[in-house]
Coordinates of C-alpha atoms in Angstrom, one line a residue:
M201 CA -23.0 -192.9 119.9
T202 CA -25.3 -190.4 121.6
E203 CA -24.0 -187.3 123.2
R204 CA -25.1 -188.6 126.6
K205 CA -22.9 -191.7 126.2
R206 CA -19.8 -189.8 125.1
A207 CA -17.0 -189.7 127.6
I208 CA -16.3 -186.0 126.9
R209 CA -19.4 -183.7 126.2
P210 CA -19.9 -180.0 125.7
M211 CA -20.7 -178.3 129.0
H212 CA -24.1 -176.9 128.0
P213 CA -26.0 -175.1 130.7
R214 CA -28.5 -177.1 132.7
D215 CA -32.2 -176.3 132.7
P216 CA -33.0 -174.2 135.8
A217 CA -36.5 -175.6 135.8
E218 CA -35.5 -179.2 135.4
P219 CA -37.9 -181.4 137.4
H220 CA -36.7 -183.8 140.1
R221 CA -33.1 -182.3 140.2
A222 CA -31.2 -183.8 143.1
A223 CA -27.7 -184.0 144.5
T224 CA -25.6 -186.5 142.5
A225 CA -23.3 -189.3 144.0
L226 CA -20.3 -187.2 142.9
E227 CA -21.6 -184.2 144.9
L228 CA -22.1 -186.4 147.9
L229 CA -18.6 -187.7 147.6
F230 CA -17.4 -184.1 147.4
D231 CA -19.3 -183.3 150.6
L232 CA -17.6 -186.3 152.3
V233 CA -14.2 -184.7 151.7
T234 CA -15.6 -181.3 152.9
V235 CA -16.5 -183.0 156.2
I236 CA -12.8 -183.7 156.8
A237 CA -11.9 -180.1 156.3
I238 CA -14.7 -178.8 158.6
A239 CA -13.8 -181.3 161.3
A240 CA -10.1 -180.2 161.1
A241 CA -11.2 -176.5 161.6
A242 CA -13.6 -177.4 164.4
E243 CA -10.9 -179.4 166.2
G244 CA -8.5 -176.5 166.0
L245 CA -11.1 -174.2 167.5
H246 CA -11.8 -176.7 170.2
H247 CA -8.1 -177.0 171.3
A248 CA -7.6 -173.2 171.1
I249 CA -10.5 -172.5 173.5
A250 CA -9.6 -175.3 175.8
E251 CA -6.1 -173.9 176.1
A252 CA -7.3 -170.4 176.8
H253 CA -6.5 -168.9 173.4
A254 CA -10.1 -168.3 172.4
G255 CA -9.6 -165.0 170.6
Q256 CA -6.8 -166.4 168.5
G257 CA -8.6 -169.6 167.9
V258 CA -11.9 -167.8 166.7
L259 CA -9.9 -165.7 164.2
R260 CA -8.0 -168.7 162.8
F261 CA -11.1 -170.8 162.7
A262 CA -12.8 -168.1 160.7
L263 CA -9.9 -167.9 158.2
A264 CA -9.9 -171.7 157.7
F265 CA -13.6 -172.0 157.6
F266 CA -14.0 -169.3 154.9
A267 CA -11.6 -171.1 152.6
I268 CA -13.4 -174.4 153.1
W269 CA -16.9 -172.9 152.7
W270 CA -16.0 -170.7 149.7
A271 CA -14.5 -173.5 147.7
W272 CA -17.5 -175.7 148.5
M273 CA -19.9 -173.0 147.6
N274 CA -18.3 -172.1 144.3
F275 CA -18.3 -175.7 143.1
T276 CA -21.9 -176.2 144.2
W277 CA -23.3 -173.3 142.3
F278 CA -21.2 -174.1 139.3
A279 CA -22.4 -177.8 139.3
S280 CA -26.0 -176.6 139.7
A281 CA -25.6 -174.7 136.5
Y282 CA -23.3 -176.8 134.3
D283 CA -22.8 -180.3 135.7
N284 CA -22.8 -182.5 132.6
D285 CA -21.3 -185.6 134.4
D286 CA -18.8 -186.3 131.7
A287 CA -15.3 -187.7 132.3
V288 CA -13.6 -184.3 132.3
F289 CA -16.1 -182.9 134.9
R290 CA -15.6 -185.9 137.1
L291 CA -11.9 -185.8 137.0
L292 CA -11.7 -182.0 137.7
T293 CA -14.1 -182.5 140.6
M294 CA -11.8 -185.2 141.9
V295 CA -8.8 -182.7 141.6
I296 CA -10.9 -180.2 143.7
M297 CA -11.4 -183.0 146.3
A298 CA -7.6 -183.6 146.4
G299 CA -7.1 -179.9 147.0
S300 CA -9.6 -180.0 149.8
L301 CA -7.8 -182.8 151.5
A302 CA -4.5 -180.8 151.3
L303 CA -6.3 -177.8 152.7
A304 CA -7.6 -179.9 155.6
A305 CA -4.1 -181.2 156.2
G306 CA -2.8 -177.6 156.5
V307 CA -5.4 -176.4 159.0
D308 CA -3.3 -177.6 162.0
A309 CA -0.3 -175.5 160.9
L310 CA -2.6 -172.5 160.4
F311 CA -3.9 -172.8 164.0
R312 CA -0.4 -173.4 165.5
A313 CA 1.6 -170.7 163.7
L314 CA -0.6 -169.0 161.1
D315 CA 1.3 -171.0 158.5
I316 CA -0.9 -171.0 155.4
H317 CA 1.5 -172.7 152.9
L318 CA -0.4 -176.0 152.7
V319 CA -3.9 -174.4 153.1
V320 CA -3.2 -172.0 150.2
A321 CA -1.6 -174.9 148.1
G322 CA -4.7 -177.0 148.5
Y323 CA -7.0 -174.0 148.0
V324 CA -5.2 -172.9 144.8
V325 CA -5.5 -176.4 143.4
M326 CA -9.2 -176.3 144.0
R327 CA -9.7 -173.0 142.5
L328 CA -7.6 -173.5 139.4
A329 CA -9.6 -176.7 138.7
M330 CA -12.7 -174.3 138.8
V331 CA -11.0 -172.0 136.4
L332 CA -10.9 -174.9 133.9
L333 CA -14.5 -175.7 134.5
W334 CA -15.6 -172.2 133.9
L335 CA -13.5 -172.1 130.7
R336 CA -15.3 -175.2 129.5
A337 CA -18.6 -173.6 130.2
A338 CA -17.7 -170.5 128.4
G339 CA -16.9 -172.5 125.3
A340 CA -20.3 -174.3 125.3
D341 CA -22.6 -171.5 126.5
P342 CA -22.3 -168.5 124.1
A343 CA -25.2 -166.7 125.9
R344 CA -23.1 -166.6 129.1
R345 CA -19.7 -166.5 127.7
T346 CA -18.9 -163.1 129.3
T347 CA -20.1 -164.3 132.7
N348 CA -18.1 -167.5 132.5
L349 CA -14.9 -165.8 131.4
R350 CA -15.3 -163.2 134.2
Y351 CA -15.5 -166.1 136.6
A352 CA -12.4 -167.8 135.2
G353 CA -10.4 -164.6 135.0
G354 CA -11.4 -163.3 138.4
I355 CA -10.6 -166.6 140.2
A356 CA -7.3 -166.9 138.5
V357 CA -6.2 -163.3 139.5
V358 CA -7.2 -163.9 143.1
Q359 CA -5.2 -167.2 143.1
L360 CA -2.2 -165.2 142.0
Y361 CA -2.8 -162.9 145.0
W362 CA -2.8 -165.8 147.4
V363 CA 0.4 -167.3 146.0
L364 CA 2.1 -163.8 146.2
L365 CA 0.9 -163.6 149.8
V366 CA 2.5 -166.9 150.7
V367 CA 5.7 -166.1 149.0
L368 CA 6.1 -162.4 150.1
G369 CA 4.0 -162.2 153.3
S370 CA 5.2 -162.8 156.9
P371 CA 2.8 -164.5 159.3
G372 CA 4.4 -162.6 162.1
S373 CA 3.6 -159.1 160.6
T374 CA 0.7 -157.0 161.6
A375 CA -0.4 -156.7 158.0
F376 CA -0.7 -160.4 157.4
V377 CA -4.2 -161.1 158.6
P378 CA -5.6 -157.9 157.0
L379 CA -4.0 -159.0 153.7
M380 CA -5.8 -162.4 154.2
L381 CA -9.0 -160.6 154.8
L382 CA -8.5 -158.6 151.6
G383 CA -8.0 -161.8 149.7
F384 CA -11.4 -163.0 151.0
L385 CA -13.1 -159.8 149.9
L386 CA -11.6 -160.3 146.4
E387 CA -13.0 -163.8 146.4
L388 CA -16.5 -162.6 147.4
G389 CA -16.3 -159.9 144.7
V390 CA -15.8 -162.4 141.8
P391 CA -19.4 -163.8 141.6
A392 CA -21.0 -160.4 142.3
F393 CA -19.0 -159.0 139.3
A394 CA -19.4 -162.0 137.0
E395 CA -23.2 -162.5 137.5
R396 CA -23.9 -158.9 136.6
A397 CA -23.2 -159.7 132.9
T398 CA -25.7 -162.6 132.8
T399 CA -26.8 -164.8 135.6
T400 CA -25.8 -168.5 135.5
P401 CA -28.7 -171.0 135.2
W402 CA -28.4 -172.4 138.7
H403 CA -31.3 -174.7 139.9
R404 CA -33.1 -173.3 142.9
H405 CA -34.3 -176.6 144.4
H406 CA -30.9 -178.2 143.8
I407 CA -29.1 -175.3 145.6
V408 CA -31.5 -175.4 148.5
E409 CA -30.9 -179.2 148.8
R410 CA -27.1 -178.8 148.7
Y411 CA -27.1 -176.1 151.4
G412 CA -29.3 -178.4 153.5
L413 CA -26.9 -181.3 153.1
L414 CA -23.9 -179.0 154.3
T415 CA -26.1 -178.0 157.3
L416 CA -26.5 -181.6 158.2
I417 CA -22.7 -182.0 158.0
V418 CA -22.0 -179.2 160.4
L419 CA -24.7 -180.4 162.8
G420 CA -22.8 -183.7 162.8
E421 CA -20.1 -181.9 164.6
I422 CA -22.4 -181.3 167.5
L423 CA -23.4 -185.0 167.6
L424 CA -19.7 -185.8 167.7
G425 CA -19.5 -183.7 170.8
A426 CA -22.3 -185.7 172.4
S427 CA -20.4 -188.9 171.5
L428 CA -17.2 -187.5 173.1
A429 CA -19.1 -186.8 176.3
L430 CA -20.4 -190.3 176.6
Q431 CA -17.0 -191.8 175.7
A432 CA -15.4 -189.7 178.6
A433 CA -18.1 -190.8 181.0
A434 CA -17.4 -194.5 180.2
R435 CA -13.6 -194.2 180.0
E436 CA -12.8 -192.0 183.0
A437 CA -14.3 -191.5 186.5
F438 CA -18.0 -191.2 185.9
D439 CA -19.3 -187.7 186.2
V440 CA -23.1 -187.1 185.7
R441 CA -22.2 -183.7 184.1
L442 CA -20.9 -185.5 181.1
V443 CA -24.3 -187.1 180.6
H444 CA -25.9 -183.7 180.9
V445 CA -23.4 -182.4 178.2
A446 CA -24.4 -185.3 175.9
L447 CA -28.1 -184.8 176.4
S448 CA -27.8 -181.0 175.9
A449 CA -25.9 -181.6 172.7
L450 CA -28.7 -183.9 171.4
V451 CA -31.4 -181.4 172.3
I452 CA -29.5 -178.5 170.7
T453 CA -28.8 -180.5 167.5
F454 CA -32.4 -181.4 167.2
A455 CA -33.5 -177.8 167.8
M456 CA -31.0 -176.4 165.2
W457 CA -32.2 -179.0 162.7
W458 CA -35.8 -178.1 163.3
L459 CA -35.1 -174.4 162.9
Y460 CA -33.4 -174.9 159.6
F461 CA -35.6 -177.5 158.1
C462 CA -38.9 -175.7 158.5
E463 CA -42.0 -175.6 156.3
E464 CA -41.1 -172.1 154.9
E465 CA -39.1 -171.8 151.7
Q466 CA -35.4 -171.2 152.2
L467 CA -34.9 -169.3 149.0
H468 CA -37.8 -167.7 147.2
G469 CA -37.1 -166.5 143.6
S470 CA -33.9 -166.4 141.7
G471 CA -33.0 -162.7 141.7
L472 CA -29.3 -161.9 142.0
R473 CA -29.4 -159.7 145.0
R474 CA -31.6 -162.2 147.0
A475 CA -29.4 -165.2 145.8
L476 CA -26.2 -163.4 146.9
L477 CA -27.7 -162.6 150.3
W478 CA -28.9 -166.1 150.9
G479 CA -25.8 -167.8 149.5
Y480 CA -23.3 -165.6 151.3
G481 CA -25.4 -165.3 154.4
H482 CA -25.1 -169.0 155.1
L483 CA -21.4 -168.5 156.0
P484 CA -22.2 -167.6 159.7
I485 CA -24.8 -170.4 159.7
F486 CA -22.5 -173.1 158.6
A487 CA -19.5 -171.8 160.7
A488 CA -21.7 -171.4 163.8
G489 CA -23.0 -175.0 163.5
A490 CA -19.4 -176.3 163.4
A491 CA -18.4 -174.0 166.3
V492 CA -21.2 -175.3 168.5
G493 CA -19.7 -178.8 168.0
A494 CA -16.3 -177.4 169.0
G495 CA -17.9 -175.8 172.1
F496 CA -19.3 -179.1 173.3
A497 CA -15.8 -180.7 172.8
V498 CA -14.5 -177.9 175.1
L499 CA -17.2 -178.7 177.7
V500 CA -16.1 -182.3 177.7
D501 CA -12.5 -181.4 178.3
I502 CA -13.5 -179.0 181.1
V503 CA -15.7 -181.5 183.0
A504 CA -13.0 -184.2 182.5
G505 CA -10.3 -181.9 183.9
H506 CA -8.3 -181.6 180.6
A507 CA -9.0 -177.9 179.9
H508 CA -7.4 -174.7 181.3
V509 CA -10.6 -172.7 181.3
P510 CA -13.7 -172.5 183.6
L511 CA -17.0 -174.0 182.9
R512 CA -18.5 -170.6 182.0
V513 CA -16.1 -170.4 179.0
G514 CA -17.5 -173.8 177.7
D515 CA -21.0 -172.6 178.0
M516 CA -20.2 -169.5 176.1
A517 CA -18.4 -171.5 173.5
V518 CA -21.8 -173.2 172.8
A519 CA -24.1 -170.2 173.4
I520 CA -22.4 -167.6 171.2
P521 CA -22.3 -169.7 168.0
L522 CA -25.8 -171.0 168.7
A523 CA -27.1 -167.4 168.9
L524 CA -25.1 -166.6 165.7
Y525 CA -26.8 -169.6 163.9
M526 CA -30.2 -168.3 164.9
A527 CA -29.3 -164.7 163.9
G528 CA -28.1 -166.0 160.5
L529 CA -31.3 -167.9 159.8
W530 CA -33.2 -164.7 160.6
L531 CA -31.0 -162.8 158.2
V532 CA -31.3 -165.0 155.2
R533 CA -34.8 -166.4 155.7
D534 CA -37.1 -165.5 158.5
R535 CA -37.4 -161.8 157.9
F536 CA -38.6 -162.6 154.4
V537 CA -41.0 -165.4 155.1
L538 CA -42.5 -164.5 158.6
A539 CA -44.5 -161.5 159.7
G540 CA -45.3 -160.0 163.1
P541 CA -44.2 -161.8 166.3
A542 CA -43.0 -164.9 164.4
G543 CA -40.3 -162.9 162.6
L544 CA -38.9 -161.9 166.0
V545 CA -38.6 -165.3 167.6
L546 CA -35.0 -166.1 166.5
P547 CA -33.4 -162.7 167.2
L548 CA -35.0 -162.5 170.6
F549 CA -34.0 -166.1 171.5
A550 CA -30.5 -165.4 170.1
L551 CA -30.1 -162.5 172.6
A552 CA -31.4 -164.6 175.5
I553 CA -29.1 -167.5 174.7
V554 CA -26.0 -165.4 174.3
A555 CA -26.7 -163.5 177.5
L556 CA -27.4 -166.5 179.7
P557 CA -23.7 -167.7 180.3
F558 CA -22.7 -164.3 181.5
A559 CA -25.3 -164.6 184.3
F560 CA -24.5 -168.1 185.4
P561 CA -23.3 -171.4 183.8
A562 CA -26.5 -173.2 182.6
L563 CA -26.0 -175.5 179.7
E564 CA -29.3 -177.2 180.3
A565 CA -31.0 -173.8 180.2
I566 CA -29.3 -173.0 176.8
A567 CA -30.6 -176.3 175.5
A568 CA -34.1 -175.6 176.8
L569 CA -34.1 -172.2 175.2
A570 CA -33.1 -173.7 171.9
A571 CA -35.8 -176.2 172.0
L572 CA -38.3 -173.6 173.0
A573 CA -37.3 -171.3 170.2
A574 CA -37.9 -174.1 167.7
A575 CA -41.3 -174.9 169.2
I576 CA -42.5 -171.3 169.3
R577 CA -41.2 -170.4 165.8
A578 CA -43.0 -173.4 164.4
R579 CA -46.2 -172.5 166.2
L580 CA -46.2 -168.8 165.3
G581 CA -45.0 -169.6 161.8
H582 CA -48.4 -171.2 160.9
R583 CA -50.2 -168.1 162.2
H584 CA -48.0 -165.3 160.8
P585 CA -46.7 -166.2 157.3
G586 CA -45.0 -163.2 155.7
H587 CA -44.4 -162.0 152.2
H588 CA -41.5 -163.2 150.1
G589 CA -38.9 -160.6 149.6

């Protein structure tokens, strides 16, 4: 029996130059589970803003989204380097999916009372499965054994921290949120520490595709907002403003898609510093995409008379994350690939979009600015290509 046909195979490193490397069916299933968790976080943000608890809702959305994104990202980069598609890899991936579902189920309690018991339980299940995967890789890849053991040990230690926080911490204490933030910093430090020994053989084109797929997932939250607007218009007393909300959601979704999936390369080179900036820098991009969807859901509630906040708040709930999305794209990509005026398009339009709701409610103007930003960036991008940093 050939090694390829064996149910259990050594977890040898993948070739980072492998041609035609694409997302697998298992990775797509993993993304499907991630959709549920992201939707739960976006729904929590939507209800918090609509009930006039925006500050609290944004903080708790950030906490939930970090956990969702970090678990997704760690699995994605590991799979890019070591996916051997054997039975053990498949089963451990399914364990991670089960943990993701538990995490999603706990998001509501996190938003209501900062209760993180179920979120942490699901998260720890996901991360301990990753520890087993890194240990398998350490046994089959002697050249990167130190790196892989650092990953396994670092992840295990941080999970102990989360368990202790749940057991000993009090959600009502002033130190609880700072302690959670400390846990996130510890999580972020594990790859930076591990990869300094020897970098893992992740596949650049595969990683770019995986990030693009998650971008499509978060943009789907905005399309859901458009659907909610049309449903409200059909179900309740017709209000033309709901049609405006739906059309604006479509325009903004298309503009955000156009801005992300441009002709310029998302990630040029495979240096550790650049990879960390690009990989970590996508957190505000992904979170902002989901938050724009929550903002449109807030607008639907406001127009339908189900929210406790004015229309301006709904516009801000769309404009602020949209501006953050543009700023994030500039941070991880545009400042490296565009020169001159082209490199300033996204930060300038981000400033204009975030300022607009403070002057007057104008959702249609926000959508127009988003479309204009995509058009101008595409036009100037052809004229002012930059260097790759």
